[in-house]
mmCIF file of C-alpha atoms and ligand atoms in Angstrom:
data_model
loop_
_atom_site.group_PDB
_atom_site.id
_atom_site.type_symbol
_atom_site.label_atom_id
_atom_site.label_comp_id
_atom_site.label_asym_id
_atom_site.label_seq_id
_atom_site.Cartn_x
_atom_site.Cartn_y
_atom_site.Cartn_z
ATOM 1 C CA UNK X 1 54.063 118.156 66.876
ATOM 2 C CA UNK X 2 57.133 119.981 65.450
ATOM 3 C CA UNK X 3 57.478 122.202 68.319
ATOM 4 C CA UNK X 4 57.304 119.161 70.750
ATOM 5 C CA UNK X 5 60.190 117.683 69.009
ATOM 6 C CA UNK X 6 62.313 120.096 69.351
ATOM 7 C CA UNK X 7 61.290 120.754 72.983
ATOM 8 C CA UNK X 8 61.999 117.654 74.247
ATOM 9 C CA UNK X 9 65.990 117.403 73.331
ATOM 10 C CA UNK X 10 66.272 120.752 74.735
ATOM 11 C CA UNK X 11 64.736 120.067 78.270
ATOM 12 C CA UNK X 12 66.551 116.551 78.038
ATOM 13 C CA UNK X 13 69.687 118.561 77.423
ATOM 14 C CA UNK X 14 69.398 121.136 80.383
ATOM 15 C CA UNK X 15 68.072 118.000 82.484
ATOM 16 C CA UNK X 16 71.857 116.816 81.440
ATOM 17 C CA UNK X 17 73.930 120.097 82.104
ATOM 18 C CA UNK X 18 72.136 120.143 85.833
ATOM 19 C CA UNK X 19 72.715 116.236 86.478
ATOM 20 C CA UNK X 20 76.278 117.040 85.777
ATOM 21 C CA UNK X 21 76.380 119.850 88.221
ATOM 22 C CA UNK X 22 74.544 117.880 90.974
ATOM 23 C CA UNK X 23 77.089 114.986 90.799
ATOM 24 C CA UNK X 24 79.820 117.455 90.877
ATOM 25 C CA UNK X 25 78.773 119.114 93.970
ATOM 26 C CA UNK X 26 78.927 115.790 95.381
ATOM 27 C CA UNK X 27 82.688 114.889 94.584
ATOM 28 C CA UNK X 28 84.165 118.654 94.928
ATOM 29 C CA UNK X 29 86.266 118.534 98.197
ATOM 30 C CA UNK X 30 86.989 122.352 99.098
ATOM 31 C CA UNK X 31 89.289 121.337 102.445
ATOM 32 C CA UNK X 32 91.437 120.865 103.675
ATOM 33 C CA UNK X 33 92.956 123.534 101.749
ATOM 34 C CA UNK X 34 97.374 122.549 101.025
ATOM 35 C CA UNK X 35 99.401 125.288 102.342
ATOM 36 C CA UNK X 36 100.802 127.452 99.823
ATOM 37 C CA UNK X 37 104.798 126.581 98.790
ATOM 38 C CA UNK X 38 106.733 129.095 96.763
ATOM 39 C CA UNK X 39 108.735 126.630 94.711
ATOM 40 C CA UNK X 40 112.532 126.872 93.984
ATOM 41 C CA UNK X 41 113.837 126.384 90.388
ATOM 42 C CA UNK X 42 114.383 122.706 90.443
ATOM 43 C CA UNK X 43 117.571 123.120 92.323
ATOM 44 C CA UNK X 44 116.564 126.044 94.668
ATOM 45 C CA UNK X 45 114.693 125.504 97.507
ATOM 46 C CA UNK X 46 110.930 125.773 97.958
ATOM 47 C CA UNK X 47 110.008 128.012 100.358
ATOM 48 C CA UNK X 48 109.027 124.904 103.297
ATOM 49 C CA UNK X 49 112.166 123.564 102.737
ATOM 50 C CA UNK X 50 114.775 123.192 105.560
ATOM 51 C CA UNK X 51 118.263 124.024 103.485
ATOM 52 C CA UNK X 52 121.023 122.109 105.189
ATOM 53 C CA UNK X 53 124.037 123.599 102.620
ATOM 54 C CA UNK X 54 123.448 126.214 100.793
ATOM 55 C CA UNK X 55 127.362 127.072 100.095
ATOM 56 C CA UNK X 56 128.002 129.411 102.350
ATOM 57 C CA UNK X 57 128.758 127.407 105.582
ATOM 58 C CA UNK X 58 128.745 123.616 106.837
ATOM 59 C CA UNK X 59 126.886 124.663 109.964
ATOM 60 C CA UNK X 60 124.605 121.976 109.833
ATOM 61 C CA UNK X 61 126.996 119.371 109.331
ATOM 62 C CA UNK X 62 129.178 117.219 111.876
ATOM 63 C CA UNK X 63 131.124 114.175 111.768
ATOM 64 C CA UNK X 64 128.988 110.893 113.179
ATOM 65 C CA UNK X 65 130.746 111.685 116.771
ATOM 66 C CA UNK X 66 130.119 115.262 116.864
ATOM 67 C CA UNK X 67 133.534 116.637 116.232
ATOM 68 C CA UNK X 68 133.409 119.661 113.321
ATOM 69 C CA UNK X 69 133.678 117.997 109.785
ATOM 70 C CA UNK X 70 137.128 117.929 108.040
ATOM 71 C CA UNK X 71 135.754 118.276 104.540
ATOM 72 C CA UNK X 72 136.593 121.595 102.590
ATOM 73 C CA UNK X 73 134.364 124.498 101.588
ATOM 74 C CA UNK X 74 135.103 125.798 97.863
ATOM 75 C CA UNK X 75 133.677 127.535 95.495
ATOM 76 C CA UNK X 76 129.827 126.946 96.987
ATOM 77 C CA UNK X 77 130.612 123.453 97.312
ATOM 78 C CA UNK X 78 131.571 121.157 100.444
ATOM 79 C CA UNK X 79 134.183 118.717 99.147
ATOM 80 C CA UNK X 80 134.941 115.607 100.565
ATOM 81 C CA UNK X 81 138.959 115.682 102.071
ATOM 82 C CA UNK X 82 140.014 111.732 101.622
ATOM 83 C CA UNK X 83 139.951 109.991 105.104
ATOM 84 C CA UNK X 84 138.472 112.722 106.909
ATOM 85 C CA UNK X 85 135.862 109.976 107.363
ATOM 86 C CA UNK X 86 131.612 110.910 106.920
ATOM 87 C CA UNK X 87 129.618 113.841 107.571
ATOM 88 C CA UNK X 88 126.000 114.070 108.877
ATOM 89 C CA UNK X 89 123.834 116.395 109.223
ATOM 90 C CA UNK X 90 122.862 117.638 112.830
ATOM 91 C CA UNK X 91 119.497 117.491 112.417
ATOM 92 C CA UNK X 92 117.543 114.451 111.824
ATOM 93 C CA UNK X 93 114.767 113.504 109.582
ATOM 94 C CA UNK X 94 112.355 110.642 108.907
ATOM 95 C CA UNK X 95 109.725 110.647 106.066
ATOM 96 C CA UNK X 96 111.188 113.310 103.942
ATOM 97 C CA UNK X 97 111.884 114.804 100.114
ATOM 98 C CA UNK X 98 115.507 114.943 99.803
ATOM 99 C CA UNK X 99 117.383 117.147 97.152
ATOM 100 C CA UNK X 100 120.760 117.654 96.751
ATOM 101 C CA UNK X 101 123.626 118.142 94.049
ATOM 102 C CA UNK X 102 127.051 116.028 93.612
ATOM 103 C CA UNK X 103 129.890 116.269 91.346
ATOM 104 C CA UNK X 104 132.194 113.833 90.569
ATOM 105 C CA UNK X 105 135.790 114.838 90.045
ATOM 106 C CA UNK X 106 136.421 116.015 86.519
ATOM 107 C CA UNK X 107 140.106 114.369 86.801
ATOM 108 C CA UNK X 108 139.104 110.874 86.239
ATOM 109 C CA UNK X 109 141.535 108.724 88.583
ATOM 110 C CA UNK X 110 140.757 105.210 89.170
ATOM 111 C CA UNK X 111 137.869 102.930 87.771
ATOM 112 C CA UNK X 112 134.752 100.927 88.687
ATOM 113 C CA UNK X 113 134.084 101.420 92.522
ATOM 114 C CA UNK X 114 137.067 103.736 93.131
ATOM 115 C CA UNK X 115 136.216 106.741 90.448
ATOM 116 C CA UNK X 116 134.054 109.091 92.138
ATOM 117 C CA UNK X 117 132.637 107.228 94.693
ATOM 118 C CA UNK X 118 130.381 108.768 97.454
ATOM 119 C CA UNK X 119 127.156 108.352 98.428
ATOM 120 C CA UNK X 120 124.169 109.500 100.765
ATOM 121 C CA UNK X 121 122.804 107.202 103.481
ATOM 122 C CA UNK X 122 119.226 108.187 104.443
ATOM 123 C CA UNK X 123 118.691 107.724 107.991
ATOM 124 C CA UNK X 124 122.767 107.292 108.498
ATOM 125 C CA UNK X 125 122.721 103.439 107.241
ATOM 126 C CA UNK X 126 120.634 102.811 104.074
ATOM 127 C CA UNK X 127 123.060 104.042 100.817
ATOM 128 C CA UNK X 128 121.804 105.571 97.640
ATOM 129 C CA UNK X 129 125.045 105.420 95.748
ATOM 130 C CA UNK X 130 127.118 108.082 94.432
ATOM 131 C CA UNK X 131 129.525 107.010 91.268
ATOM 132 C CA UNK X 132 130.915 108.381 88.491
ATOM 133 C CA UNK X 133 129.286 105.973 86.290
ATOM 134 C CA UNK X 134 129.772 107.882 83.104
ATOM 135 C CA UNK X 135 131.196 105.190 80.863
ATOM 136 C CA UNK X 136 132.447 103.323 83.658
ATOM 137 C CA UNK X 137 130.737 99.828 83.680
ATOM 138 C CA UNK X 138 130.795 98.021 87.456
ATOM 139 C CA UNK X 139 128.610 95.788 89.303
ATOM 140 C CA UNK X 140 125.272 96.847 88.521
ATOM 141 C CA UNK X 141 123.788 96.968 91.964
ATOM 142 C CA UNK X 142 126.468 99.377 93.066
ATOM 143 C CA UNK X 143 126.345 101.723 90.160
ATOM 144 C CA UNK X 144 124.958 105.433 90.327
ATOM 145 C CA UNK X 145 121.435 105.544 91.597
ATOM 146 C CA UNK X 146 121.412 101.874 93.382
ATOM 147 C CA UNK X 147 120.080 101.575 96.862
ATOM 148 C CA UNK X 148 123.592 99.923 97.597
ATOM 149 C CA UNK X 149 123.926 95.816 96.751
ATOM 150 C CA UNK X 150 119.922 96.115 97.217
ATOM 151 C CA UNK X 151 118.250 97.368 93.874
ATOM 152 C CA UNK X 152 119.700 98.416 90.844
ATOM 153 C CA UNK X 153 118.741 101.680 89.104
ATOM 154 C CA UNK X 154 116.222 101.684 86.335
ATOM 155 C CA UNK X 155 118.586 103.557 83.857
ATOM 156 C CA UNK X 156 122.170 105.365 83.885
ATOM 157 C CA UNK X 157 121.189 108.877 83.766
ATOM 158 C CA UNK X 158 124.914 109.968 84.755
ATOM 159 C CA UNK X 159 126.626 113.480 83.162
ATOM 160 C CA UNK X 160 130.079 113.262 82.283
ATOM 161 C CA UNK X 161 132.930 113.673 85.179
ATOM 162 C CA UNK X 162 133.093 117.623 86.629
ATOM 163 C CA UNK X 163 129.558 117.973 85.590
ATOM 164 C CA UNK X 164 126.558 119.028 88.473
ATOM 165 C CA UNK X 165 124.331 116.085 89.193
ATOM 166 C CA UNK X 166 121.099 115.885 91.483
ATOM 167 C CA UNK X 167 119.352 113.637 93.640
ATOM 168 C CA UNK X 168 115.924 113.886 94.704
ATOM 169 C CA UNK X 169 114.550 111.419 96.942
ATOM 170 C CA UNK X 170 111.568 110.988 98.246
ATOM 171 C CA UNK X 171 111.823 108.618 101.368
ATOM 172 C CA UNK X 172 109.215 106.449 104.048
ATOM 173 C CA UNK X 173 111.483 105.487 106.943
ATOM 174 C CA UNK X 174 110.632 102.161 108.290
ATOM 175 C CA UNK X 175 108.508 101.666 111.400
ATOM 176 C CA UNK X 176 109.619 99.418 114.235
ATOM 177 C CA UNK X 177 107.353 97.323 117.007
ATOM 178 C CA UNK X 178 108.150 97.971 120.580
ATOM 179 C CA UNK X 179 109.940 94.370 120.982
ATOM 180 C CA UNK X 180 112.201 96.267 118.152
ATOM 181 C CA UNK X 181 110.751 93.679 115.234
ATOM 182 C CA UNK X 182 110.295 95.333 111.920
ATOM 183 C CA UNK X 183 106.277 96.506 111.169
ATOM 184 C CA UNK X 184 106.594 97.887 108.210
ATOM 185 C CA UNK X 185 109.950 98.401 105.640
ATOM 186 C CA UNK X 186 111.250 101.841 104.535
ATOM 187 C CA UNK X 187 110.511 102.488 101.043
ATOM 188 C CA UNK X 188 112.409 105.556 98.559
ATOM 189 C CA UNK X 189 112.108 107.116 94.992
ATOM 190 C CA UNK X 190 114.902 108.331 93.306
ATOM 191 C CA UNK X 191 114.980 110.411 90.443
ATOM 192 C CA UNK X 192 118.801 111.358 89.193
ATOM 193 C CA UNK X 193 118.873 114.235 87.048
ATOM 194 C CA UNK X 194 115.027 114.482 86.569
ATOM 195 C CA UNK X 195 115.294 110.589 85.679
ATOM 196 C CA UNK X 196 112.907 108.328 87.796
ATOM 197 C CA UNK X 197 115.895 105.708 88.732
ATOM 198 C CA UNK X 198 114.153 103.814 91.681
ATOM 199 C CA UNK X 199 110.236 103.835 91.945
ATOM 200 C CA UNK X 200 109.385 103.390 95.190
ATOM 201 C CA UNK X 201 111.304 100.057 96.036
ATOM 202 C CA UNK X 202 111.200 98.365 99.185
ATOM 203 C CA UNK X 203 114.746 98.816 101.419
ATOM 204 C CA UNK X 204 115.793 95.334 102.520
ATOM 205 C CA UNK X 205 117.771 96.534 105.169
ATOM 206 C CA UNK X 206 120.831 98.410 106.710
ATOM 207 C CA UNK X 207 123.524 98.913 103.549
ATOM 208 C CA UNK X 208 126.136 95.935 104.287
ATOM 209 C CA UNK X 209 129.460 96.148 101.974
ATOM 210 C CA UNK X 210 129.509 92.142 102.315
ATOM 211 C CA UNK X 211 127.153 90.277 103.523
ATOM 212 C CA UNK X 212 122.327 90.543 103.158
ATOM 213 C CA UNK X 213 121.011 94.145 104.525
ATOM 214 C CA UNK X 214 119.578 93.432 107.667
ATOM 215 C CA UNK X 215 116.532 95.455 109.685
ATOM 216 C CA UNK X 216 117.671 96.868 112.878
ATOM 217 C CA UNK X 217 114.851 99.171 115.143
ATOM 218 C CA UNK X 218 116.257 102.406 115.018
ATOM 219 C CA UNK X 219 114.643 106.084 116.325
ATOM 220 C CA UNK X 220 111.449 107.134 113.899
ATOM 221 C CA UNK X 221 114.492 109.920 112.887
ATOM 222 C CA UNK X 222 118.178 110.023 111.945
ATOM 223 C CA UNK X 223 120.560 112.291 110.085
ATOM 224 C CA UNK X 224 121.626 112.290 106.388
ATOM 225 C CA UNK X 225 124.911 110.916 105.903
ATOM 226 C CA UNK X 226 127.275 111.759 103.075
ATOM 227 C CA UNK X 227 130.349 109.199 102.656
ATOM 228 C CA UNK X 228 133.898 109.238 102.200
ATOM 229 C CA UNK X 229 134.729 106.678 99.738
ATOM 230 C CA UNK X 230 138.425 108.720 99.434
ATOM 231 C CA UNK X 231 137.607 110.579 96.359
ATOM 232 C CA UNK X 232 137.239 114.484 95.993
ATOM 233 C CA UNK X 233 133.329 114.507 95.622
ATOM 234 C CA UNK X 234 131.471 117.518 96.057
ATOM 235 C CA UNK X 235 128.050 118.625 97.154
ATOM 236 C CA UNK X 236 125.855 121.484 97.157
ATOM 237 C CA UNK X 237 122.080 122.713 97.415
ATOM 238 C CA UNK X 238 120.964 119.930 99.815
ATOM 239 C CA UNK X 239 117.463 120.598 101.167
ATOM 240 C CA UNK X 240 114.791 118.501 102.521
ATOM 241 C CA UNK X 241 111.021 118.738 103.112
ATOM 242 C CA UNK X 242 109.637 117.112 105.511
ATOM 243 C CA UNK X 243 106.449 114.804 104.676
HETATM 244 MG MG1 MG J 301 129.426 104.804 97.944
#
C-alpha cells in the first residue's frame, strides 16, 4: 500500500511533464523564420536600413522641386541655411521606422516658436515638430514631439540647446479609396530621446499652420521632408526601415 502511494504522484507527475510537452508542440510556430538584422548602436544603422545622411554627403536630398538643396554640410551634420526653403529626400517611403538626430542651436536666439524650430514631415505634409523646447514654454500642441496643432506629446523629453537629440518614428501611412476618400487614417509613434512621446495616435490630417488638418489622397509613398523654420538646425544619422 506504501509503494502504491508513492507510485501514483510519480506517474501523475510524468503524466504532467508530457501534457506540458504535448500542448507545447501545439503552439510552437518554427516559420516563418524573421530575417536576421545586425543592429546599429541606437543611433547607427541596422544593417536593413536604407541610410539617407550619414554625414558625408546630401546625395539623397533635394529641394521639393528638384533643384540641389541650399543647406550646409559641417562637421557630419547638414544644417539648415535660413530661407533656403525645405529639403526632401529623393526617395520615397510609406509604412516605415524612421530615425534621425537634430540639434538645436546652442546660441539661444529668439523664444517660443522661433528658437530652434524645424521639423520633419512624414510623407512631405504631416509635421512631427522640431523645437528647442528646453525651458521654453509655448503652445503645447506645437512643442517638441507634437504631431503639429494635432496631438500633443506625452512628456518634454528635450536636452538642453547644442545638445544631439533623436527621433524615432515608427509610421502607417494612410490608405486612400479609388474615388480618393480616406479608408483608413495614418497612424505614428514617436519616441524622443528613447522617450515614448506619441503612442500610436491617429493623424487627423495634412499639418495646416491655421486652420483643421484635412485628408487629401495622396501616392501609397512620399519623401521625408525636413523644414526651414529660419533657424540653424542641424541633422544627422537619418535612416529608415521599411515595414
Ligand atoms: Mg516646425
Amino acid at each position: 500500500m506504501k509503494k502504491i502511494l508513492m507510485i501514483v504522484p510519480a506517474i501523475l507527475f510524468c503524466l504532467g511533464i508530457m501534457a506540458q510537452e504535448w500542448h507545447a508542440d501545439l503552439t510552437d510556430k518554427w516559420e516563418p523564420v524573421p530575417p536576421i538584422v545586425t543592429p546599429g548602436n541606437g543611433t547607427t544603422p541596422p544593417s536593413d536600413a536604407i541610410v539617407l545622411f550619414d554625414g558625408t554627403d546630401m546625395d539623397q536630398w533635394e529641394k521639393p522641386n528638384g533643384e540641389p538643396v541650399g543647406w550646409k554640410l559641417e562637421d557630419g551634420a547638414m544644417t539648415v541655411v535660413k530661407e533656403t526653403g525645405a529639403i526632401q529626400s529623393k526617395q520615397s517611403f510609406g509604412d516605415m521606422q524612421l530615425h534621425l538626430e537634430w540639434r538645436a542651436p546652442a546660441e539661444v536666439v529668439g523664444e517660443s516658436q522661433d528658437r530652434g524650430n524645424s521639423g520633419v514631415y512624414i510623407q512631405n505634409r504631416y509635421e512631427i515638430q522640431i523645437l528647442d523646447c528646453y525651458e521654453n514654454p509655448t503652445y503645447v500642441n506645437g512643442q517638441t514631439g507634437s504631431v503639429y496643432k494635432q496631438h500633443i506629446p506625452l512628456v518634454n523629453a528635450c536636452r538642453p540647446p547644442g545638445k544631439w537629440q533623436m527621433y524615432d518614428i515608427i509610421y502607417v501611412a494612410p490608405r486612400f479609396k479609388e474615388d480618393g476618400s480616406l479608408f483608413s487614417p495614418g497612424t505614428v509613434t514617436v519616441l524622443h530621446n528613447g522617450v515614448l512621446v506619441q503612442n500610436h495616435v491617429t493623424i487627423q490630417g495634412t499639418t495646416e499652420n491655421v486652420g483643421l488638418p484635412l485628408y487629401k489622397a495622396h501616392p501609397l509613398k512620399q519623401p521625408i521632408l525636413l523644414q526651414d523654420h529660419s533657424n540653424p538646425v542641424s541633422f544627422r544619422n537619418i535612416w529608415v526601415r521599411e515595414l
